PDB file of N, CA and C in Angstrom:
ATOM      1  N   UNK A   5       0.795  -1.204   0.000  1.00 46.00           N
ATOM      2  CA  UNK A   5       0.000   0.000   0.000  1.00 46.00           C
ATOM      3  C   UNK A   5       0.840   1.271   0.000  1.00 46.00           C
ATOM      4  N   UNK A   6       2.145   1.155   0.073  1.00 50.00           N
ATOM      5  CA  UNK A   6       2.995   2.338   0.074  1.00 50.00           C
ATOM      6  C   UNK A   6       2.822   3.143  -1.210  1.00 50.00           C
ATOM      7  N   UNK A   7       2.445   2.469  -2.296  1.00 60.00           N
ATOM      8  CA  UNK A   7       2.288   3.162  -3.568  1.00 60.00           C
ATOM      9  C   UNK A   7       0.824   3.473  -3.864  1.00 60.00           C
ATOM     10  N   UNK A   8       0.008   3.543  -2.817  1.00 64.00           N
ATOM     11  CA  UNK A   8      -1.397   3.875  -2.990  1.00 64.00           C
ATOM     12  C   UNK A   8      -1.538   5.304  -3.500  1.00 64.00           C
ATOM     13  N   UNK A   9      -2.613   5.550  -4.235  1.00 74.00           N
ATOM     14  CA  UNK A   9      -2.848   6.919  -4.693  1.00 74.00           C
ATOM     15  C   UNK A   9      -3.132   7.848  -3.514  1.00 74.00           C
ATOM     16  N   UNK A  10      -3.042   9.138  -3.780  1.00 81.00           N
ATOM     17  CA  UNK A  10      -3.307  10.124  -2.735  1.00 81.00           C
ATOM     18  C   UNK A  10      -4.777  10.070  -2.323  1.00 81.00           C
ATOM     19  N   UNK A  11      -5.065  10.643  -1.170  1.00 78.00           N
ATOM     20  CA  UNK A  11      -6.447  10.694  -0.680  1.00 78.00           C
ATOM     21  C   UNK A  11      -7.333  11.439  -1.681  1.00 78.00           C
ATOM     22  N   UNK A  12      -6.790  12.461  -2.313  1.00 85.00           N
ATOM     23  CA  UNK A  12      -7.565  13.220  -3.294  1.00 85.00           C
ATOM     24  C   UNK A  12      -7.907  12.351  -4.504  1.00 85.00           C
ATOM     25  N   UNK A  13      -6.950  11.582  -4.982  1.00 88.00           N
ATOM     26  CA  UNK A  13      -7.220  10.715  -6.135  1.00 88.00           C
ATOM     27  C   UNK A  13      -8.212   9.613  -5.770  1.00 88.00           C
ATOM     28  N   UNK A  14      -8.097   9.087  -4.560  1.00 87.00           N
ATOM     29  CA  UNK A  14      -9.067   8.101  -4.099  1.00 87.00           C
ATOM     30  C   UNK A  14     -10.460   8.709  -4.065  1.00 87.00           C
ATOM     31  N   UNK A  15     -10.558   9.934  -3.590  1.00 88.00           N
ATOM     32  CA  UNK A  15     -11.845  10.612  -3.518  1.00 88.00           C
ATOM     33  C   UNK A  15     -12.423  10.826  -4.917  1.00 88.00           C
ATOM     34  N   UNK A  16     -11.583  11.244  -5.860  1.00 92.00           N
ATOM     35  CA  UNK A  16     -12.047  11.461  -7.234  1.00 92.00           C
ATOM     36  C   UNK A  16     -12.553  10.158  -7.850  1.00 92.00           C
ATOM     37  N   UNK A  17     -11.803   9.071  -7.653  1.00 92.00           N
ATOM     38  CA  UNK A  17     -12.228   7.778  -8.185  1.00 92.00           C
ATOM     39  C   UNK A  17     -13.518   7.332  -7.522  1.00 92.00           C
ATOM     40  N   UNK A  18     -13.609   7.549  -6.225  1.00 93.00           N
ATOM     41  CA  UNK A  18     -14.825   7.175  -5.495  1.00 93.00           C
ATOM     42  C   UNK A  18     -16.040   7.932  -6.031  1.00 93.00           C
ATOM     43  N   UNK A  19     -15.871   9.211  -6.343  1.00 94.00           N
ATOM     44  CA  UNK A  19     -16.975   9.996  -6.898  1.00 94.00           C
ATOM     45  C   UNK A  19     -17.382   9.477  -8.287  1.00 94.00           C
ATOM     46  N   UNK A  20     -16.402   9.099  -9.097  1.00 94.00           N
ATOM     47  CA  UNK A  20     -16.724   8.553 -10.431  1.00 94.00           C
ATOM     48  C   UNK A  20     -17.493   7.239 -10.308  1.00 94.00           C
ATOM     49  N   UNK A  21     -17.052   6.414  -9.378  1.00 94.00           N
ATOM     50  CA  UNK A  21     -17.737   5.133  -9.170  1.00 94.00           C
ATOM     51  C   UNK A  21     -19.151   5.381  -8.655  1.00 94.00           C
ATOM     52  N   UNK A  22     -19.305   6.365  -7.806  1.00 95.00           N
ATOM     53  CA  UNK A  22     -20.632   6.706  -7.278  1.00 95.00           C
ATOM     54  C   UNK A  22     -21.561   7.124  -8.413  1.00 95.00           C
ATOM     55  N   UNK A  23     -21.062   7.962  -9.320  1.00 94.00           N
ATOM     56  CA  UNK A  23     -21.884   8.385 -10.466  1.00 94.00           C
ATOM     57  C   UNK A  23     -22.281   7.179 -11.326  1.00 94.00           C
ATOM     58  N   UNK A  24     -21.327   6.292 -11.584  1.00 91.00           N
ATOM     59  CA  UNK A  24     -21.627   5.100 -12.385  1.00 91.00           C
ATOM     60  C   UNK A  24     -22.647   4.229 -11.666  1.00 91.00           C
ATOM     61  N   UNK A  25     -22.464   4.069 -10.362  1.00 93.00           N
ATOM     62  CA  UNK A  25     -23.400   3.248  -9.580  1.00 93.00           C
ATOM     63  C   UNK A  25     -24.812   3.809  -9.658  1.00 93.00           C
ATOM     64  N   UNK A  26     -24.956   5.118  -9.476  1.00 93.00           N
ATOM     65  CA  UNK A  26     -26.289   5.707  -9.543  1.00 93.00           C
ATOM     66  C   UNK A  26     -26.876   5.603 -10.950  1.00 93.00           C
ATOM     67  N   UNK A  27     -26.029   5.717 -11.964  1.00 90.00           N
ATOM     68  CA  UNK A  27     -26.513   5.536 -13.331  1.00 90.00           C
ATOM     69  C   UNK A  27     -27.045   4.137 -13.556  1.00 90.00           C
ATOM     70  N   UNK A  28     -26.299   3.137 -13.101  1.00 90.00           N
ATOM     71  CA  UNK A  28     -26.765   1.754 -13.245  1.00 90.00           C
ATOM     72  C   UNK A  28     -27.984   1.497 -12.377  1.00 90.00           C
ATOM     73  N   UNK A  29     -28.032   2.117 -11.214  1.00 93.00           N
ATOM     74  CA  UNK A  29     -29.195   1.947 -10.337  1.00 93.00           C
ATOM     75  C   UNK A  29     -30.464   2.412 -11.044  1.00 93.00           C
ATOM     76  N   UNK A  30     -30.355   3.526 -11.770  1.00 92.00           N
ATOM     77  CA  UNK A  30     -31.518   4.039 -12.500  1.00 92.00           C
ATOM     78  C   UNK A  30     -31.937   3.113 -13.633  1.00 92.00           C
ATOM     79  N   UNK A  31     -30.999   2.320 -14.146  1.00 89.00           N
ATOM     80  CA  UNK A  31     -31.314   1.397 -15.240  1.00 89.00           C
ATOM     81  C   UNK A  31     -31.739   0.015 -14.739  1.00 89.00           C
ATOM     82  N   UNK A  32     -31.584  -0.244 -13.472  1.00 91.00           N
ATOM     83  CA  UNK A  32     -31.884  -1.564 -12.915  1.00 91.00           C
ATOM     84  C   UNK A  32     -33.305  -2.037 -13.210  1.00 91.00           C
ATOM     85  N   UNK A  33     -34.336  -1.177 -13.177  1.00 92.00           N
ATOM     86  CA  UNK A  33     -35.682  -1.669 -13.499  1.00 92.00           C
ATOM     87  C   UNK A  33     -35.799  -2.272 -14.908  1.00 92.00           C
ATOM     88  N   UNK A  34     -34.929  -1.859 -15.835  1.00 89.00           N
ATOM     89  CA  UNK A  34     -34.971  -2.404 -17.194  1.00 89.00           C
ATOM     90  C   UNK A  34     -34.556  -3.867 -17.239  1.00 89.00           C
ATOM     91  N   UNK A  35     -33.551  -4.227 -16.453  1.00 89.00           N
ATOM     92  CA  UNK A  35     -33.041  -5.599 -16.426  1.00 89.00           C
ATOM     93  C   UNK A  35     -32.306  -5.819 -15.101  1.00 89.00           C
ATOM     94  N   UNK A  36     -33.060  -6.115 -14.042  1.00 91.00           N
ATOM     95  CA  UNK A  36     -32.444  -6.246 -12.710  1.00 91.00           C
ATOM     96  C   UNK A  36     -31.318  -7.270 -12.651  1.00 91.00           C
ATOM     97  N   UNK A  37     -31.453  -8.382 -13.358  1.00 91.00           N
ATOM     98  CA  UNK A  37     -30.414  -9.416 -13.298  1.00 91.00           C
ATOM     99  C   UNK A  37     -29.104  -8.949 -13.910  1.00 91.00           C
ATOM    100  N   UNK A  38     -29.174  -8.069 -14.874  1.00 89.00           N
ATOM    101  CA  UNK A  38     -27.956  -7.575 -15.520  1.00 89.00           C
ATOM    102  C   UNK A  38     -27.336  -6.424 -14.739  1.00 89.00           C
ATOM    103  N   UNK A  39     -28.159  -5.517 -14.239  1.00 91.00           N
ATOM    104  CA  UNK A  39     -27.639  -4.288 -13.640  1.00 91.00           C
ATOM    105  C   UNK A  39     -27.364  -4.384 -12.144  1.00 91.00           C
ATOM    106  N   UNK A  40     -28.186  -5.121 -11.397  1.00 93.00           N
ATOM    107  CA  UNK A  40     -28.042  -5.130  -9.941  1.00 93.00           C
ATOM    108  C   UNK A  40     -26.682  -5.650  -9.469  1.00 93.00           C
ATOM    109  N   UNK A  41     -26.126  -6.705 -10.085  1.00 92.00           N
ATOM    110  CA  UNK A  41     -24.791  -7.128  -9.639  1.00 92.00           C
ATOM    111  C   UNK A  41     -23.741  -6.026  -9.780  1.00 92.00           C
ATOM    112  N   UNK A  42     -23.834  -5.240 -10.843  1.00 91.00           N
ATOM    113  CA  UNK A  42     -22.888  -4.149 -11.020  1.00 91.00           C
ATOM    114  C   UNK A  42     -23.132  -3.044 -10.006  1.00 91.00           C
ATOM    115  N   UNK A  43     -24.390  -2.764  -9.707  1.00 94.00           N
ATOM    116  CA  UNK A  43     -24.705  -1.765  -8.686  1.00 94.00           C
ATOM    117  C   UNK A  43     -24.094  -2.193  -7.355  1.00 94.00           C
ATOM    118  N   UNK A  44     -24.258  -3.468  -7.008  1.00 95.00           N
ATOM    119  CA  UNK A  44     -23.711  -3.986  -5.753  1.00 95.00           C
ATOM    120  C   UNK A  44     -22.184  -3.927  -5.739  1.00 95.00           C
ATOM    121  N   UNK A  45     -21.571  -4.309  -6.853  1.00 94.00           N
ATOM    122  CA  UNK A  45     -20.103  -4.289  -6.921  1.00 94.00           C
ATOM    123  C   UNK A  45     -19.574  -2.868  -6.834  1.00 94.00           C
ATOM    124  N   UNK A  46     -20.193  -1.943  -7.545  1.00 94.00           N
ATOM    125  CA  UNK A  46     -19.741  -0.552  -7.501  1.00 94.00           C
ATOM    126  C   UNK A  46     -19.918   0.036  -6.100  1.00 94.00           C
ATOM    127  N   UNK A  47     -20.987  -0.348  -5.416  1.00 96.00           N
ATOM    128  CA  UNK A  47     -21.191   0.122  -4.053  1.00 96.00           C
ATOM    129  C   UNK A  47     -20.079  -0.397  -3.135  1.00 96.00           C
ATOM    130  N   UNK A  48     -19.724  -1.668  -3.280  1.00 97.00           N
ATOM    131  CA  UNK A  48     -18.639  -2.236  -2.477  1.00 97.00           C
ATOM    132  C   UNK A  48     -17.309  -1.553  -2.802  1.00 97.00           C
ATOM    133  N   UNK A  49     -17.078  -1.265  -4.070  1.00 96.00           N
ATOM    134  CA  UNK A  49     -15.848  -0.575  -4.469  1.00 96.00           C
ATOM    135  C   UNK A  49     -15.805   0.820  -3.863  1.00 96.00           C
ATOM    136  N   UNK A  50     -16.929   1.496  -3.873  1.00 96.00           N
ATOM    137  CA  UNK A  50     -17.023   2.836  -3.307  1.00 96.00           C
ATOM    138  C   UNK A  50     -16.719   2.797  -1.805  1.00 96.00           C
ATOM    139  N   UNK A  51     -17.219   1.794  -1.126  1.00 96.00           N
ATOM    140  CA  UNK A  51     -16.985   1.649   0.314  1.00 96.00           C
ATOM    141  C   UNK A  51     -15.507   1.418   0.606  1.00 96.00           C
ATOM    142  N   UNK A  52     -14.871   0.540  -0.150  1.00 96.00           N
ATOM    143  CA  UNK A  52     -13.451   0.246   0.075  1.00 96.00           C
ATOM    144  C   UNK A  52     -12.594   1.479  -0.192  1.00 96.00           C
ATOM    145  N   UNK A  53     -12.907   2.210  -1.254  1.00 95.00           N
ATOM    146  CA  UNK A  53     -12.157   3.436  -1.530  1.00 95.00           C
ATOM    147  C   UNK A  53     -12.330   4.438  -0.394  1.00 95.00           C
ATOM    148  N   UNK A  54     -13.518   4.508   0.166  1.00 94.00           N
ATOM    149  CA  UNK A  54     -13.755   5.376   1.314  1.00 94.00           C
ATOM    150  C   UNK A  54     -12.920   4.955   2.511  1.00 94.00           C
ATOM    151  N   UNK A  55     -12.827   3.641   2.734  1.00 95.00           N
ATOM    152  CA  UNK A  55     -11.995   3.136   3.834  1.00 95.00           C
ATOM    153  C   UNK A  55     -10.529   3.513   3.630  1.00 95.00           C
ATOM    154  N   UNK A  56     -10.030   3.317   2.414  1.00 94.00           N
ATOM    155  CA  UNK A  56      -8.637   3.669   2.120  1.00 94.00           C
ATOM    156  C   UNK A  56      -8.389   5.165   2.313  1.00 94.00           C
ATOM    157  N   UNK A  57      -9.321   5.968   1.842  1.00 92.00           N
ATOM    158  CA  UNK A  57      -9.184   7.410   1.980  1.00 92.00           C
ATOM    159  C   UNK A  57      -9.210   7.812   3.454  1.00 92.00           C
ATOM    160  N   UNK A  58     -10.130   7.243   4.226  1.00 93.00           N
ATOM    161  CA  UNK A  58     -10.222   7.564   5.654  1.00 93.00           C
ATOM    162  C   UNK A  58      -8.931   7.210   6.388  1.00 93.00           C
ATOM    163  N   UNK A  59      -8.355   6.069   6.052  1.00 94.00           N
ATOM    164  CA  UNK A  59      -7.109   5.659   6.710  1.00 94.00           C
ATOM    165  C   UNK A  59      -5.961   6.599   6.350  1.00 94.00           C
ATOM    166  N   UNK A  60      -5.918   7.037   5.098  1.00 92.00           N
ATOM    167  CA  UNK A  60      -4.870   7.987   4.709  1.00 92.00           C
ATOM    168  C   UNK A  60      -5.048   9.322   5.423  1.00 92.00           C
ATOM    169  N   UNK A  61      -6.275   9.778   5.530  1.00 91.00           N
ATOM    170  CA  UNK A  61      -6.542  11.034   6.230  1.00 91.00           C
ATOM    171  C   UNK A  61      -6.156  10.892   7.702  1.00 91.00           C
ATOM    172  N   UNK A  62      -6.440   9.750   8.296  1.00 93.00           N
ATOM    173  CA  UNK A  62      -6.068   9.504   9.691  1.00 93.00           C
ATOM    174  C   UNK A  62      -4.554   9.610   9.879  1.00 93.00           C
ATOM    175  N   UNK A  63      -3.807   8.969   9.001  1.00 92.00           N
ATOM    176  CA  UNK A  63      -2.338   9.010   9.098  1.00 92.00           C
ATOM    177  C   UNK A  63      -1.831  10.446   8.950  1.00 92.00           C
ATOM    178  N   UNK A  64      -2.355  11.173   7.978  1.00 90.00           N
ATOM    179  CA  UNK A  64      -1.917  12.566   7.773  1.00 90.00           C
ATOM    180  C   UNK A  64      -2.286  13.443   8.972  1.00 90.00           C
ATOM    181  N   UNK A  65      -3.440  13.193   9.548  1.00 92.00           N
ATOM    182  CA  UNK A  65      -3.855  13.956  10.727  1.00 92.00           C
ATOM    183  C   UNK A  65      -2.940  13.661  11.910  1.00 92.00           C
ATOM    184  N   UNK A  66      -2.610  12.385  12.100  1.00 93.00           N
ATOM    185  CA  UNK A  66      -1.695  12.025  13.181  1.00 93.00           C
ATOM    186  C   UNK A  66      -0.328  12.684  12.984  1.00 93.00           C
ATOM    187  N   UNK A  67       0.156  12.682  11.750  1.00 91.00           N
ATOM    188  CA  UNK A  67       1.450  13.317  11.458  1.00 91.00           C
ATOM    189  C   UNK A  67       1.422  14.794  11.817  1.00 91.00           C
ATOM    190  N   UNK A  68       0.329  15.436  11.469  1.00 92.00           N
ATOM    191  CA  UNK A  68       0.212  16.870  11.725  1.00 92.00           C
ATOM    192  C   UNK A  68       0.085  17.149  13.231  1.00 92.00           C
ATOM    193  N   UNK A  69      -0.727  16.383  13.925  1.00 93.00           N
ATOM    194  CA  UNK A  69      -0.950  16.629  15.350  1.00 93.00           C
ATOM    195  C   UNK A  69       0.251  16.256  16.219  1.00 93.00           C
ATOM    196  N   UNK A  70       0.921  15.185  15.846  1.00 91.00           N
ATOM    197  CA  UNK A  70       2.036  14.711  16.666  1.00 91.00           C
ATOM    198  C   UNK A  70       3.336  15.435  16.360  1.00 91.00           C
ATOM    199  N   UNK A  71       3.382  16.075  15.208  1.00 85.00           N
ATOM    200  CA  UNK A  71       4.589  16.761  14.747  1.00 85.00           C
ATOM    201  C   UNK A  71       5.800  15.829  14.768  1.00 85.00           C
ATOM    202  N   UNK A  72       5.532  14.570  14.530  1.00 84.00           N
ATOM    203  CA  UNK A  72       6.574  13.538  14.469  1.00 84.00           C
ATOM    204  C   UNK A  72       6.008  12.373  13.672  1.00 84.00           C
ATOM    205  N   UNK A  73       6.862  11.459  13.338  1.00 88.00           N
ATOM    206  CA  UNK A  73       6.399  10.261  12.628  1.00 88.00           C
ATOM    207  C   UNK A  73       5.511   9.463  13.579  1.00 88.00           C
ATOM    208  N   UNK A  74       4.247   9.235  13.196  1.00 89.00           N
ATOM    209  CA  UNK A  74       3.330   8.525  14.095  1.00 89.00           C
ATOM    210  C   UNK A  74       3.835   7.142  14.519  1.00 89.00           C
ATOM    211  N   UNK A  75       4.557   6.455  13.630  1.00 90.00           N
ATOM    212  CA  UNK A  75       5.016   5.106  13.989  1.00 90.00           C
ATOM    213  C   UNK A  75       6.083   5.122  15.080  1.00 90.00           C
ATOM    214  N   UNK A  76       6.749   6.262  15.276  1.00 91.00           N
ATOM    215  CA  UNK A  76       7.723   6.337  16.369  1.00 91.00           C
ATOM    216  C   UNK A  76       7.051   6.684  17.700  1.00 91.00           C
ATOM    217  N   UNK A  77       5.888   7.347  17.617  1.00 91.00           N
ATOM    218  CA  UNK A  77       5.170   7.744  18.827  1.00 91.00           C
ATOM    219  C   UNK A  77       4.132   6.699  19.230  1.00 91.00           C
ATOM    220  N   UNK A  78       3.450   6.149  18.246  1.00 94.00           N
ATOM    221  CA  UNK A  78       2.372   5.175  18.479  1.00 94.00           C
ATOM    222  C   UNK A  78       2.550   3.969  17.572  1.00 94.00           C
ATOM    223  N   UNK A  79       3.547   3.143  17.823  1.00 94.00           N
ATOM    224  CA  UNK A  79       3.827   2.038  16.910  1.00 94.00           C
ATOM    225  C   UNK A  79       2.691   1.020  16.815  1.00 94.00           C
ATOM    226  N   UNK A  80       2.009   0.759  17.911  1.00 96.00           N
ATOM    227  CA  UNK A  80       0.911  -0.225  17.868  1.00 96.00           C
ATOM    228  C   UNK A  80      -0.243   0.284  17.008  1.00 96.00           C
ATOM    229  N   UNK A  81      -0.612   1.539  17.205  1.00 95.00           N
ATOM    230  CA  UNK A  81      -1.690   2.126  16.411  1.00 95.00           C
ATOM    231  C   UNK A  81      -1.319   2.138  14.932  1.00 95.00           C
ATOM    232  N   UNK A  82      -0.106   2.526  14.634  1.00 95.00           N
ATOM    233  CA  UNK A  82       0.334   2.580  13.239  1.00 95.00           C
ATOM    234  C   UNK A  82       0.361   1.199  12.598  1.00 95.00           C
ATOM    235  N   UNK A  83       0.721   0.209  13.391  1.00 96.00           N
ATOM    236  CA  UNK A  83       0.699  -1.164  12.889  1.00 96.00           C
ATOM    237  C   UNK A  83      -0.725  -1.585  12.539  1.00 96.00           C
ATOM    238  N   UNK A  84      -1.677  -1.222  13.379  1.00 97.00           N
ATOM    239  CA  UNK A  84      -3.085  -1.534  13.108  1.00 97.00           C
ATOM    240  C   UNK A  84      -3.591  -0.793  11.874  1.00 97.00           C
ATOM    241  N   UNK A  85      -3.168   0.445  11.727  1.00 96.00           N
ATOM    242  CA  UNK A  85      -3.569   1.229  10.552  1.00 96.00           C
ATOM    243  C   UNK A  85      -3.004   0.599   9.281  1.00 96.00           C
ATOM    244  N   UNK A  86      -1.736   0.210   9.318  1.00 95.00           N
ATOM    245  CA  UNK A  86      -1.123  -0.442   8.150  1.00 95.00           C
ATOM    246  C   UNK A  86      -1.832  -1.743   7.804  1.00 95.00           C
ATOM    247  N   UNK A  87      -2.179  -2.496   8.821  1.00 97.00           N
ATOM    248  CA  UNK A  87      -2.903  -3.753   8.591  1.00 97.00           C
ATOM    249  C   UNK A  87      -4.266  -3.477   7.957  1.00 97.00           C
ATOM    250  N   UNK A  88      -4.967  -2.461   8.457  1.00 97.00           N
ATOM    251  CA  UNK A  88      -6.268  -2.100   7.890  1.00 97.00           C
ATOM    252  C   UNK A  88      -6.116  -1.620   6.445  1.00 97.00           C
ATOM    253  N   UNK A  89      -5.053  -0.866   6.167  1.00 95.00           N
ATOM    254  CA  UNK A  89      -4.799  -0.421   4.791  1.00 95.00           C
ATOM    255  C   UNK A  89      -4.524  -1.609   3.877  1.00 95.00           C
ATOM    256  N   UNK A  90      -3.716  -2.552   4.352  1.00 96.00           N
ATOM    257  CA  UNK A  90      -3.419  -3.749   3.557  1.00 96.00           C
ATOM    258  C   UNK A  90      -4.693  -4.531   3.252  1.00 96.00           C
ATOM    259  N   UNK A  91      -5.531  -4.693   4.258  1.00 97.00           N
ATOM    260  CA  UNK A  91      -6.778  -5.440   4.064  1.00 97.00           C
ATOM    261  C   UNK A  91      -7.707  -4.726   3.089  1.00 97.00           C
ATOM    262  N   UNK A  92      -7.831  -3.409   3.236  1.00 96.00           N
ATOM    263  CA  UNK A  92      -8.682  -2.644   2.326  1.00 96.00           C
ATOM    264  C   UNK A  92      -8.128  -2.691   0.902  1.00 96.00           C
ATOM    265  N   UNK A  93      -6.815  -2.593   0.763  1.00 95.00           N
ATOM    266  CA  UNK A  93      -6.187  -2.649  -0.557  1.00 95.00           C
ATOM    267  C   UNK A  93      -6.436  -4.010  -1.206  1.00 95.00           C
ATOM    268  N   UNK A  94      -6.344  -5.086  -0.440  1.00 97.00           N
ATOM    269  CA  UNK A  94      -6.616  -6.426  -0.970  1.00 97.00           C
ATOM    270  C   UNK A  94      -8.084  -6.561  -1.402  1.00 97.00           C
ATOM    271  N   UNK A  95      -8.992  -6.000  -0.609  1.00 96.00           N
ATOM    272  CA  UNK A  95     -10.421  -6.015  -0.996  1.00 96.00           C
ATOM    273  C   UNK A  95     -10.614  -5.237  -2.292  1.00 96.00           C
ATOM    274  N   UNK A  96      -9.931  -4.083  -2.413  1.00 95.00           N
ATOM    275  CA  UNK A  96     -10.034  -3.282  -3.639  1.00 95.00           C
ATOM    276  C   UNK A  96      -9.555  -4.084  -4.841  1.00 95.00           C
ATOM    277  N   UNK A  97      -8.414  -4.743  -4.704  1.00 95.00           N
ATOM    278  CA  UNK A  97      -7.869  -5.525  -5.813  1.00 95.00           C
ATOM    279  C   UNK A  97      -8.832  -6.623  -6.241  1.00 95.00           C
ATOM    280  N   UNK A  98      -9.475  -7.266  -5.276  1.00 95.00           N
ATOM    281  CA  UNK A  98     -10.456  -8.307  -5.605  1.00 95.00           C
ATOM    282  C   UNK A  98     -11.674  -7.713  -6.312  1.00 95.00           C
ATOM    283  N   UNK A  99     -12.192  -6.617  -5.781  1.00 94.00           N
ATOM    284  CA  UNK A  99     -13.389  -6.010  -6.366  1.00 94.00           C
ATOM    285  C   UNK A  99     -13.122  -5.427  -7.755  1.00 94.00           C
ATOM    286  N   UNK A 100     -11.927  -4.902  -7.954  1.00 93.00           N
ATOM    287  CA  UNK A 100     -11.599  -4.271  -9.235  1.00 93.00           C
ATOM    288  C   UNK A 100     -11.065  -5.265 -10.262  1.00 93.00           C
ATOM    289  N   UNK A 101     -10.896  -6.521  -9.853  1.00 93.00           N
ATOM    290  CA  UNK A 101     -10.293  -7.519 -10.745  1.00 93.00           C
ATOM    291  C   UNK A 101     -11.062  -7.649 -12.059  1.00 93.00           C
ATOM    292  N   UNK A 102     -12.386  -7.653 -12.004  1.00 85.00           N
ATOM    293  CA  UNK A 102     -13.186  -7.788 -13.229  1.00 85.00           C
ATOM    294  C   UNK A 102     -12.907  -6.663 -14.214  1.00 85.00           C
ATOM    295  N   UNK A 103     -12.729  -5.477 -13.699  1.00 87.00           N
ATOM    296  CA  UNK A 103     -12.529  -4.333 -14.574  1.00 87.00           C
ATOM    297  C   UNK A 103     -11.106  -4.233 -15.101  1.00 87.00           C
ATOM    298  N   UNK A 104     -10.205  -5.041 -14.563  1.00 88.00           N
ATOM    299  CA  UNK A 104      -8.835  -5.046 -15.070  1.00 88.00           C
ATOM    300  C   UNK A 104      -8.670  -6.029 -16.224  1.00 88.00           C
ATOM    301  N   UNK A 105      -9.710  -6.814 -16.513  1.00 89.00           N
ATOM    302  CA  UNK A 105      -9.631  -7.751 -17.631  1.00 89.00           C
ATOM    303  C   UNK A 105     -10.446  -7.207 -18.806  1.00 89.00           C
ATOM    304  N   UNK A 106     -10.065  -7.615 -19.985  1.00 89.00           N
ATOM    305  CA  UNK A 106     -10.800  -7.210 -21.182  1.00 89.00           C
ATOM    306  C   UNK A 106     -12.239  -7.708 -21.122  1.00 89.00           C
ATOM    307  N   UNK A 107     -12.427  -8.946 -20.681  1.00 89.00           N
ATOM    308  CA  UNK A 107     -13.772  -9.517 -20.608  1.00 89.00           C
ATOM    309  C   UNK A 107     -14.653  -8.742 -19.630  1.00 89.00           C
ATOM    310  N   UNK A 108     -14.091  -8.361 -18.507  1.00 85.00           N
ATOM    311  CA  UNK A 108     -14.851  -7.604 -17.518  1.00 85.00           C
ATOM    312  C   UNK A 108     -15.272  -6.240 -18.038  1.00 85.00           C
ATOM    313  N   UNK A 109     -14.359  -5.559 -18.697  1.00 83.00           N
ATOM    314  CA  UNK A 109     -14.684  -4.245 -19.253  1.00 83.00           C
ATOM    315  C   UNK A 109     -15.706  -4.371 -20.377  1.00 83.00           C
ATOM    316  N   UNK A 110     -15.563  -5.415 -21.201  1.00 86.00           N
ATOM    317  CA  UNK A 110     -16.526  -5.618 -22.283  1.00 86.00           C
ATOM    318  C   UNK A 110     -17.908  -5.930 -21.721  1.00 86.00           C
ATOM    319  N   UNK A 111     -17.964  -6.686 -20.641  1.00 82.00           N
ATOM    320  CA  UNK A 111     -19.248  -6.990 -20.000  1.00 82.00           C
ATOM    321  C   UNK A 111     -19.924  -5.728 -19.513  1.00 82.00           C
ATOM    322  N   UNK A 112     -19.155  -4.836 -18.960  1.00 80.00           N
ATOM    323  CA  UNK A 112     -19.710  -3.561 -18.496  1.00 80.00           C
ATOM    324  C   UNK A 112     -20.170  -2.711 -19.673  1.00 80.00           C
ATOM    325  N   UNK A 113     -19.387  -2.696 -20.736  1.00 79.00           N
ATOM    326  CA  UNK A 113     -19.774  -1.927 -21.920  1.00 79.00           C
ATOM    327  C   UNK A 113     -21.021  -2.511 -22.584  1.00 79.00           C
ATOM    328  N   UNK A 114     -21.194  -3.816 -22.528  1.00 80.00           N
ATOM    329  CA  UNK A 114     -22.382  -4.452 -23.091  1.00 80.00           C
ATOM    330  C   UNK A 114     -23.650  -3.957 -22.402  1.00 80.00           C
ATOM    331  N   UNK A 115     -23.546  -3.659 -21.113  1.00 76.00           N
ATOM    332  CA  UNK A 115     -24.711  -3.137 -20.390  1.00 76.00           C
ATOM    333  C   UNK A 115     -25.145  -1.804 -20.959  1.00 76.00           C
ATOM    334  N   UNK A 116     -24.194  -0.989 -21.410  1.00 67.00           N
ATOM    335  CA  UNK A 116     -24.554   0.295 -22.006  1.00 67.00           C
ATOM    336  C   UNK A 116     -25.367   0.088 -23.268  1.00 67.00           C
ATOM    337  N   UNK A 117     -25.090  -0.979 -23.991  1.00 66.00           N
ATOM    338  CA  UNK A 117     -25.842  -1.250 -25.224  1.00 66.00           C
ATOM    339  C   UNK A 117     -27.260  -1.696 -24.920  1.00 66.00           C
ATOM    340  N   UNK A 118     -27.453  -2.317 -23.751  1.00 63.00           N
ATOM    341  CA  UNK A 118     -28.804  -2.755 -23.361  1.00 63.00           C
ATOM    342  C   UNK A 118     -29.687  -1.582 -22.981  1.00 63.00           C
ATOM    343  N   UNK A 119     -29.062  -0.510 -22.486  1.00 59.00           N
ATOM    344  CA  UNK A 119     -29.837   0.609 -21.935  1.00 59.00           C
ATOM    345  C   UNK A 119     -30.560   1.399 -22.990  1.00 59.00           C
TER     346      UNK A 119
END
C-alpha cells in the first residue's frame, strides 16, 4: 500500500464510481439481473475506496498533530492502521479484478448497449 494513490485521487475515483453506480441503479428496473450485480459491486468498491481514503486522512492527521512520525510515537496504532490499509487494498484488488480484464470491461460496456 505504500504506492497507494493520494487521498484526493481516491476521492475522485470514489466519486466517479458513485456516479456510475447511480446511473446503473436508474437502469436496474430495465433488467435487474444484468444491472443489480454491477450496482452492488460498484457500491462495495465505493466503500473500500472510502476506507482507504479515511485511513490515509487519519495518518496525515496524526502526522500533523504529533509533529513527528506517528510510527515512532504510536507504533501499535500505526501497525493496526497499516494492517487495515493492507486489508482494504486487498479487498479493492479483488473487487476491481473484473474491470482489469478485457472480458470484464466488455461486459460492463455491453450493459450500455442494453440501456
